[in-house]
PDB file of C-alpha atoms in Angstrom:
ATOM      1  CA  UNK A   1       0.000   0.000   0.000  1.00 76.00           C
ATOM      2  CA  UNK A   2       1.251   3.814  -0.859  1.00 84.00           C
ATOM      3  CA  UNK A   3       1.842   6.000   1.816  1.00 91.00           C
ATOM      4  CA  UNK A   4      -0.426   8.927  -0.505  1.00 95.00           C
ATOM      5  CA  UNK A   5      -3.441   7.686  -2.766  1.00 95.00           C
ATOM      6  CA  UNK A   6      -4.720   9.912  -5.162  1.00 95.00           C
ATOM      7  CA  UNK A   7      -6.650   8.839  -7.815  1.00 90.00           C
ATOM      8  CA  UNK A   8      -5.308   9.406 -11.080  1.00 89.00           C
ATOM      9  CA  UNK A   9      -8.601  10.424 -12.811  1.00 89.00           C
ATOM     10  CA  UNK A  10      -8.876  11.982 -15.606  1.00 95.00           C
ATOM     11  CA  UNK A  11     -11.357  13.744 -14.726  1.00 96.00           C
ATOM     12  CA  UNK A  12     -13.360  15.919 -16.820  1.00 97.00           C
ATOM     13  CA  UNK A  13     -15.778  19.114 -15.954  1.00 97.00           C
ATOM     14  CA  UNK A  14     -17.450  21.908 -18.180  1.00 98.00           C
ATOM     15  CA  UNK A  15     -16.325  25.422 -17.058  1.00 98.00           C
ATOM     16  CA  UNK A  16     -17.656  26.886 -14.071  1.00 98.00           C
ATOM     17  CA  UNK A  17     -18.062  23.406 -12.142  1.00 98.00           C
ATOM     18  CA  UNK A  18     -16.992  22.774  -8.561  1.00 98.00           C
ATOM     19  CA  UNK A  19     -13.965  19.921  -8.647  1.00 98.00           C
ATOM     20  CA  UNK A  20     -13.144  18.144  -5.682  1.00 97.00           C
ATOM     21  CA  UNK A  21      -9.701  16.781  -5.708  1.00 98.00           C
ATOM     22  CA  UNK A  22      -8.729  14.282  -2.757  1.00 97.00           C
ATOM     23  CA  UNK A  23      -6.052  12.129  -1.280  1.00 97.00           C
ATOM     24  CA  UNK A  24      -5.493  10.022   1.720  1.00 97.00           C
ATOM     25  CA  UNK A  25      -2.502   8.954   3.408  1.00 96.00           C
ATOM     26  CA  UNK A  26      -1.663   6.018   6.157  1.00 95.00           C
ATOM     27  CA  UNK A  27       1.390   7.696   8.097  1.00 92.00           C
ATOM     28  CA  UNK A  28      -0.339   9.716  10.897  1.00 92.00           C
ATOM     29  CA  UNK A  29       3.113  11.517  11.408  1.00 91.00           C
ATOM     30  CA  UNK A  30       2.639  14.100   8.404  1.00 92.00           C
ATOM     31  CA  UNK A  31       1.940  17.365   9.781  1.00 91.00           C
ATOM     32  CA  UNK A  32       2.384  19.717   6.665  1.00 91.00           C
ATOM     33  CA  UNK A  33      -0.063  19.051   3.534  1.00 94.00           C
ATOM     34  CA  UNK A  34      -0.028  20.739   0.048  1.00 94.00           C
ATOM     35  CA  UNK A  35      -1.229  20.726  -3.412  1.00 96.00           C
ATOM     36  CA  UNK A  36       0.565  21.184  -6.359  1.00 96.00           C
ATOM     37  CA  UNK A  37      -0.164  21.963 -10.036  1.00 97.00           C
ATOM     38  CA  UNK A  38       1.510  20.447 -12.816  1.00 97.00           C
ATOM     39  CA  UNK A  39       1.040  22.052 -16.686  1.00 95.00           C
ATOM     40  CA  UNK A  40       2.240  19.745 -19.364  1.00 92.00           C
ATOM     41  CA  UNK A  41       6.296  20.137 -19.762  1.00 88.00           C
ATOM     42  CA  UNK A  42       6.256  22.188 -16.165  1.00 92.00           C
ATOM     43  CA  UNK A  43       7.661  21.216 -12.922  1.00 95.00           C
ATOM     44  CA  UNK A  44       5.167  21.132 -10.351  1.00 96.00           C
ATOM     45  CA  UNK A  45       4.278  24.629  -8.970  1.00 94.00           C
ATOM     46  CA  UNK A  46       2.861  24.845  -5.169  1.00 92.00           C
ATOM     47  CA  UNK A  47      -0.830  25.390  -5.179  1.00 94.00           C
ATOM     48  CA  UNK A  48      -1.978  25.693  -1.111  1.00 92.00           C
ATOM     49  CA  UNK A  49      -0.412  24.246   1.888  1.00 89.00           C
ATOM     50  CA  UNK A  50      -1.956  23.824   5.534  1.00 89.00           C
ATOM     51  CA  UNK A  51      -0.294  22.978   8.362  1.00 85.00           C
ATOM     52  CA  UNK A  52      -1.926  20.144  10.544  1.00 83.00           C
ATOM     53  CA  UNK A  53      -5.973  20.111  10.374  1.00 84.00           C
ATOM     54  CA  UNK A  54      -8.160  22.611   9.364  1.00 86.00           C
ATOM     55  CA  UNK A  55      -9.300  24.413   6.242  1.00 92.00           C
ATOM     56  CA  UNK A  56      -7.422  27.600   4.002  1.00 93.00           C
ATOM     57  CA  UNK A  57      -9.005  29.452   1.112  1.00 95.00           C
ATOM     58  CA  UNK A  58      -7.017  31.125  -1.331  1.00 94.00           C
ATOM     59  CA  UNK A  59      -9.243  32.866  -4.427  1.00 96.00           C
ATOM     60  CA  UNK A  60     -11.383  29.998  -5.964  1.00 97.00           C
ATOM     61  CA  UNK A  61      -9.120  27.359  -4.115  1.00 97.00           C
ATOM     62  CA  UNK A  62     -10.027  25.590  -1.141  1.00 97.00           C
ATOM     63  CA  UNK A  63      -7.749  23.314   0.812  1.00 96.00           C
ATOM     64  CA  UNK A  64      -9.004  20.886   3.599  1.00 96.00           C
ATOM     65  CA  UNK A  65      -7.264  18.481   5.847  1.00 96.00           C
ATOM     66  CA  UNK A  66      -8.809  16.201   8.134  1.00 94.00           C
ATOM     67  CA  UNK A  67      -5.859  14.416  10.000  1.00 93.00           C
ATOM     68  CA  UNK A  68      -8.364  11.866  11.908  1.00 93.00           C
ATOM     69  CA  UNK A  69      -9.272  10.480   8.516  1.00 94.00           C
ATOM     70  CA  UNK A  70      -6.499  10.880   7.071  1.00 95.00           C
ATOM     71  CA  UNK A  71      -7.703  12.325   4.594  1.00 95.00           C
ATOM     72  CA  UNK A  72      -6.978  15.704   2.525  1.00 97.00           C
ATOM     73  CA  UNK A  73      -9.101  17.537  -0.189  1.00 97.00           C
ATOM     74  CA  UNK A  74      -8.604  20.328  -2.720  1.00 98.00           C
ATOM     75  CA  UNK A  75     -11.838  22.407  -4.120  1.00 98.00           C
ATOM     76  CA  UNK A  76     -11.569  24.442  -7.058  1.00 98.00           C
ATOM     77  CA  UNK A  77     -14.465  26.830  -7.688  1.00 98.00           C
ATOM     78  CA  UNK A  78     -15.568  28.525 -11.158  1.00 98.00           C
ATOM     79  CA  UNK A  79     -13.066  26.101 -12.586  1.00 98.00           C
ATOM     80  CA  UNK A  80     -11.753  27.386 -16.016  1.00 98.00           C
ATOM     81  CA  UNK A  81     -10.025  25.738 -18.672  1.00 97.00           C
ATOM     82  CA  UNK A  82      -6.954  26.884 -17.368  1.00 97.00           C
ATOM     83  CA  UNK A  83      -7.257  25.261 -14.868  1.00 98.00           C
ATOM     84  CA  UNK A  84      -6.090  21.518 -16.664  1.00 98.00           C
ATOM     85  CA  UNK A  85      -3.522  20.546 -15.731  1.00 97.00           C
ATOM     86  CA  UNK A  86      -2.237  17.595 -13.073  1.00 97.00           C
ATOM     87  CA  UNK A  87      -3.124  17.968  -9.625  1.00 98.00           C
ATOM     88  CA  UNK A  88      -0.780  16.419  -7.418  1.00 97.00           C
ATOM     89  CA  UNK A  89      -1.099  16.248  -3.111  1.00 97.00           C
ATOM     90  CA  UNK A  90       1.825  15.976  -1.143  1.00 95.00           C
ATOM     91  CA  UNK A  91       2.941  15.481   2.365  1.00 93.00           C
ATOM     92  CA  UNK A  92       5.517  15.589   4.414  1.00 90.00           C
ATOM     93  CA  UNK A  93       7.052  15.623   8.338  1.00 86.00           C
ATOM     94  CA  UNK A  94       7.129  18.607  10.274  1.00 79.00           C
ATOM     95  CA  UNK A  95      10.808  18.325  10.984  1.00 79.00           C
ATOM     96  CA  UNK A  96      13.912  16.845   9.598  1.00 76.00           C
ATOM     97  CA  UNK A  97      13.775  18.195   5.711  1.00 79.00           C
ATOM     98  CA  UNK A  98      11.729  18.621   3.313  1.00 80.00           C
ATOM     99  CA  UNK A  99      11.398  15.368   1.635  1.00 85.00           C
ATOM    100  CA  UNK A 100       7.764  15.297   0.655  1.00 90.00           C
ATOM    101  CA  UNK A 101       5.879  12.191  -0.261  1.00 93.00           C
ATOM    102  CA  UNK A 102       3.638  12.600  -3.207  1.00 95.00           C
ATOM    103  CA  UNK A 103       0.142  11.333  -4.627  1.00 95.00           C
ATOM    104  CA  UNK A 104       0.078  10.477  -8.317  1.00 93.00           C
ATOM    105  CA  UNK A 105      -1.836  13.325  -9.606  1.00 95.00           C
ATOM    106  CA  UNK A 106      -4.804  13.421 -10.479  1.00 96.00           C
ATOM    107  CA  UNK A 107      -5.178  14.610 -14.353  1.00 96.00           C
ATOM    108  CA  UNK A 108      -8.265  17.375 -14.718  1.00 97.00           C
ATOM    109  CA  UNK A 109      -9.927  18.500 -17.835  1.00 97.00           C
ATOM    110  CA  UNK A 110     -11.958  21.479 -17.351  1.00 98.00           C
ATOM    111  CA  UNK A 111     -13.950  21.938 -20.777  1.00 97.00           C
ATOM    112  CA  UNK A 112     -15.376  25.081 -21.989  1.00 95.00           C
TER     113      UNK A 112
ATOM    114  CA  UNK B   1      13.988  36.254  -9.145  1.00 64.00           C
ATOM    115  CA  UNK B   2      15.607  34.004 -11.467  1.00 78.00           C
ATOM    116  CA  UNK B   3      13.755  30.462 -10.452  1.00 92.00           C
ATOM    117  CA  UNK B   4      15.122  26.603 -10.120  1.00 96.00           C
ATOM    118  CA  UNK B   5      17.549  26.069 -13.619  1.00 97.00           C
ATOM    119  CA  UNK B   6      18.102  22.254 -14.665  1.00 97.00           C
ATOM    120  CA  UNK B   7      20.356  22.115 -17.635  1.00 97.00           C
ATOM    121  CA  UNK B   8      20.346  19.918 -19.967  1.00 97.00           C
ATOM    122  CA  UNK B   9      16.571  20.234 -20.709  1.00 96.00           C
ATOM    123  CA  UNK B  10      16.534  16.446 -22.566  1.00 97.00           C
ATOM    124  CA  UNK B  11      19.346  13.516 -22.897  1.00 97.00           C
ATOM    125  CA  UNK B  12      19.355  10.894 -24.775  1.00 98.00           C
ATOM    126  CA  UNK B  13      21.629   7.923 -23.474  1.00 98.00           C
ATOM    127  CA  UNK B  14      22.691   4.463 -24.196  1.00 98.00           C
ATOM    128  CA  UNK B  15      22.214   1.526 -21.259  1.00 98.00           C
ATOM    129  CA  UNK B  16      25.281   0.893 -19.341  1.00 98.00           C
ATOM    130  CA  UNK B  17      26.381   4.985 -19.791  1.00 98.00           C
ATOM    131  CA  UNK B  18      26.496   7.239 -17.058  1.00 98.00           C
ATOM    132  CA  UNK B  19      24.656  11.111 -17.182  1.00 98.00           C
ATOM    133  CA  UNK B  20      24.705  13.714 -14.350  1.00 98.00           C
ATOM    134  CA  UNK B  21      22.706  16.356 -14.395  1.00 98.00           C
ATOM    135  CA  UNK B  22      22.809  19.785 -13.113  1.00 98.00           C
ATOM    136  CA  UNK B  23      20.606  22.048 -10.567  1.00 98.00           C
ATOM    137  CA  UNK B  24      20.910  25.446  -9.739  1.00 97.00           C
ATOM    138  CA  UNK B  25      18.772  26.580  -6.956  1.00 96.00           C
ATOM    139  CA  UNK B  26      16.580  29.853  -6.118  1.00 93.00           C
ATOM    140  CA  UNK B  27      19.255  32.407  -4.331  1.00 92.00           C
ATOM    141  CA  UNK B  28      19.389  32.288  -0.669  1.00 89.00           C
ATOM    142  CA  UNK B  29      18.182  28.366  -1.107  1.00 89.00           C
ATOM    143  CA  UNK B  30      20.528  25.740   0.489  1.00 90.00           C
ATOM    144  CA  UNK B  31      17.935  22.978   0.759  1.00 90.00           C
ATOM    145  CA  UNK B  32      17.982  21.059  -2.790  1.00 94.00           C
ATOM    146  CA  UNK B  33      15.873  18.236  -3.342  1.00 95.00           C
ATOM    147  CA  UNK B  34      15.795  15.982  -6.232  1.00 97.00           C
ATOM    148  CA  UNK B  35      12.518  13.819  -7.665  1.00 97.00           C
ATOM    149  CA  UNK B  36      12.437  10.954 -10.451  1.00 97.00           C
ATOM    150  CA  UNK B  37       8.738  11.551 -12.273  1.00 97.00           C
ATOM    151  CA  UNK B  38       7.241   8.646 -14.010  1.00 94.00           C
ATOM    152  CA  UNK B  39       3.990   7.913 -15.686  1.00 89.00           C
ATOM    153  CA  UNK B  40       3.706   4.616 -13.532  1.00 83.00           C
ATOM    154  CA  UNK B  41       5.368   5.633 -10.417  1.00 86.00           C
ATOM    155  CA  UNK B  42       4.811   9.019 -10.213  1.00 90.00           C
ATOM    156  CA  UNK B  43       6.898  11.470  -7.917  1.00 94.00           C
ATOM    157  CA  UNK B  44       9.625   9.403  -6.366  1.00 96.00           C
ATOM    158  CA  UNK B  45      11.936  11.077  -3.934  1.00 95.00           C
ATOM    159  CA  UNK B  46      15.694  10.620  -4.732  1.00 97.00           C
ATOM    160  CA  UNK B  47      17.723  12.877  -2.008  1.00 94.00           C
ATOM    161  CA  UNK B  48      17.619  15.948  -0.239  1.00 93.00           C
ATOM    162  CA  UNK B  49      21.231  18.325   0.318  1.00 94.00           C
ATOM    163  CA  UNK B  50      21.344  21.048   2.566  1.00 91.00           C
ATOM    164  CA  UNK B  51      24.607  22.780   2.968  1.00 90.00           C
ATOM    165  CA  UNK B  52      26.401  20.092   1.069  1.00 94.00           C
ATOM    166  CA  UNK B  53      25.275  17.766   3.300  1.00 94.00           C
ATOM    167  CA  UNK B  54      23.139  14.435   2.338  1.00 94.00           C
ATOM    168  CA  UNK B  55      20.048  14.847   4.764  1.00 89.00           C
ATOM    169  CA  UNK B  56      17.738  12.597   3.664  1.00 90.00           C
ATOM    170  CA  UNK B  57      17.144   9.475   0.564  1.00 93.00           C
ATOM    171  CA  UNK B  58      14.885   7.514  -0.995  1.00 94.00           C
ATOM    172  CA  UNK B  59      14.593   4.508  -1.968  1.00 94.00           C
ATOM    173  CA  UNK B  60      16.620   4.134  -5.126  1.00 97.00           C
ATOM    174  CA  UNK B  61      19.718   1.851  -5.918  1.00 97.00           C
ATOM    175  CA  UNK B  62      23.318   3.076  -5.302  1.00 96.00           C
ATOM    176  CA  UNK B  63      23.286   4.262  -8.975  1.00 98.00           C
ATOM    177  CA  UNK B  64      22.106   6.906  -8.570  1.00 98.00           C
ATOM    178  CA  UNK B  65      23.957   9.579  -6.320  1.00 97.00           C
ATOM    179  CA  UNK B  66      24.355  13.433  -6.031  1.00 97.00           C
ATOM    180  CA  UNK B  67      25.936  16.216  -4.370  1.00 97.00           C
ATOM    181  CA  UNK B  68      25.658  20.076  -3.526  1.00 97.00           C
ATOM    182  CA  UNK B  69      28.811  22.250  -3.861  1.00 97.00           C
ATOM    183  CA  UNK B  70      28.848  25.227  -1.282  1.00 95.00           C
ATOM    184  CA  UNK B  71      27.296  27.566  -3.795  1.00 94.00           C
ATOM    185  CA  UNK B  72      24.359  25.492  -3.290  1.00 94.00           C
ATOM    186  CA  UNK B  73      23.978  24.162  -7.018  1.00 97.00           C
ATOM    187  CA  UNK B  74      23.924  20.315  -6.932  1.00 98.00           C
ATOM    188  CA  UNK B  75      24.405  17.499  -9.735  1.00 98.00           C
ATOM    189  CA  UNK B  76      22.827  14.284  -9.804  1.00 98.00           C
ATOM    190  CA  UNK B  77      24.585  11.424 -11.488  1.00 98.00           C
ATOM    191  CA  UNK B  78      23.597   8.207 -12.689  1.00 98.00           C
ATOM    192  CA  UNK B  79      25.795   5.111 -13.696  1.00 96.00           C
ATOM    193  CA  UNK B  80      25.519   2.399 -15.420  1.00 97.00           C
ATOM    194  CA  UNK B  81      22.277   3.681 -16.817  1.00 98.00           C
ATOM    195  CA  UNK B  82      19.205   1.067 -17.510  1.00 98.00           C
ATOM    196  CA  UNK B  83      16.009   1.490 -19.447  1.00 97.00           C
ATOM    197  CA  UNK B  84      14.163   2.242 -16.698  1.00 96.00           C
ATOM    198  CA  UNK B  85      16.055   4.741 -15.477  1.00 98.00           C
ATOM    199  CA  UNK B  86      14.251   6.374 -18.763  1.00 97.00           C
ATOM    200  CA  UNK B  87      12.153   9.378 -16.627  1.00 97.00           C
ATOM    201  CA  UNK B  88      11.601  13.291 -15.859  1.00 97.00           C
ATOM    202  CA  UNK B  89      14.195  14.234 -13.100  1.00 98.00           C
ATOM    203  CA  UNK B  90      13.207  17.266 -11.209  1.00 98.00           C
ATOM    204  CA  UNK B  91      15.337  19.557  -9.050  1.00 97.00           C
ATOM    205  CA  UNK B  92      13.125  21.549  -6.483  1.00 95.00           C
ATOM    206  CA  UNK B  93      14.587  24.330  -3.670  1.00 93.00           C
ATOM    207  CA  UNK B  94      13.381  24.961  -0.384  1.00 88.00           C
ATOM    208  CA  UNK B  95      14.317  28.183   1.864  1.00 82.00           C
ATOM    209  CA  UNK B  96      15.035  26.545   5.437  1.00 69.00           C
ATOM    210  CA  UNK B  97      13.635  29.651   7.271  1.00 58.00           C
ATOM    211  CA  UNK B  98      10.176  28.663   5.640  1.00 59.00           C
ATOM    212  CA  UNK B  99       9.594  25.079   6.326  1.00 57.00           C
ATOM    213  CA  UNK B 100       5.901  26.039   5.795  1.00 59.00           C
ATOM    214  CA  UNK B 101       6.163  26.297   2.441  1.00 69.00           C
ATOM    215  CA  UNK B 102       6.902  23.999  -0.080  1.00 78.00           C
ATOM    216  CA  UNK B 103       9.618  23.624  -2.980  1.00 86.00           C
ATOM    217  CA  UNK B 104       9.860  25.283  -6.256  1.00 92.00           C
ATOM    218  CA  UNK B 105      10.768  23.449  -9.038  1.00 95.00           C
ATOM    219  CA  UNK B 106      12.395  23.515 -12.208  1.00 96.00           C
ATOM    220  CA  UNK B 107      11.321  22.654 -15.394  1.00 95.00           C
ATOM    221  CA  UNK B 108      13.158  19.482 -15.175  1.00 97.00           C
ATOM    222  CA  UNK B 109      15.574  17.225 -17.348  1.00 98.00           C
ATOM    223  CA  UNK B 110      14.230  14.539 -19.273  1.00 97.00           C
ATOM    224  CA  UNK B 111      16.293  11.261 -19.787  1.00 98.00           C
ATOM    225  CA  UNK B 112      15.743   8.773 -22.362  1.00 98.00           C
ATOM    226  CA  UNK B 113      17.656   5.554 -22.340  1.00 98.00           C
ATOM    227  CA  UNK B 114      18.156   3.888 -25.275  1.00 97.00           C
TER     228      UNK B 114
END
């Protein structure tokens, strides 16, 4: 079993739909969670991070952890067609480094 | 700011040939990180340097090693290369003073093996 499970989708939305994104994880340890977004031929660029439980809104984003189900979700409001790209949640420890355990990205199609 | 560089942007190799490639962090970054990207495996964490220091590795083979010179740019090498090693390699920075946020990558090098 993977320490992160993300479905890998694709999944596919017409503009202006809500898209829940979501990811759960087995090591109870990880105390910082983020989301990152992936355009074809990019590196991955940091989307929204939370530390430990709780929920952060950024714009049309909305990020929510819930550490006793281990379990971690990214909303995306008014989605727009920029908005495909991969969708990838990560993890990681709140000390020693910042090697960060990732899902496998979940591929979203947002058609207009 | 100038952002994470990888050079070369693609390589194309032959098995049993060795490649390193080349990362120059964000300025002010010492924490370097380094990620092998795969269709079927997905993000897989290599190594992390901070002030040319190994601090933490994944689970790869011996192969596959890297290093951080005190500028803070790091190379990642590969011997004795296989087809599998065949994958996007990403370099991604951190700023210790910010362990709330997360890396910044680069654009990555892609490695064929042939």
């Amino acid at each position: 079993q993977k320490e992160v499970e993300q479905d890998p989708g694709p999944l596919s939305v017409p503009e202006g739909a809500i898209v829940s994104l979501n990811c759960t994880y087995s090591n109870s340890a990880f105390q910082y969670f983020m989301w990152y977004r992936q355009y074809s031929r990019k590196g991955p660029e940091l989307l929204m991070y939370t530390y430990s439980s709780g929920n952060k809104e950024d714009g049309r984003f909305t990020a929510q952890v819930d550490k006793s189900s281990k379990y971690i979700s990214l909303f995306i409001r008014d989605s727009q067609p920029s908005d495909s790209a991969t969708y990838l949640c990560a993890m990681r420890l709140a000390t020693g480094g910042f090697k960060t355990i990732f899902g496998a990205g979940t591929r979203l199609f947002v058609k207009a | 700011k100038a952002g994470v560089t990888q050079t070369p942007r693609y390589l194309i190799k032959t098995r049993g040939q060795q490649v390193t490639l080349s990362c120059s962090p964000i300025s002010g970054h010492r924490s370097v990180s380094w990620y092998q990207q795969t269709p079927g495996q997905g993000l897989q964490f290599l190594f992390e340097y901070f002030s040319e220091t190994q601090r933490n590795k994944g689970n790869f083979p011996g192969r596959f090693s890297g290093r951080q010179f005190s500028n803070s740019r790091s190379e990642m090498n590969v011997s004795t290369l296989e087809l599998g090693d065949s994958a996007l390699y990403l370099c991604a920075s951190s700023l210790e003073a910010e362990l709330h946020y997360g890396y910044t990558f680069g654009s990555g090098t892609r490695l064929t093996v042939v």
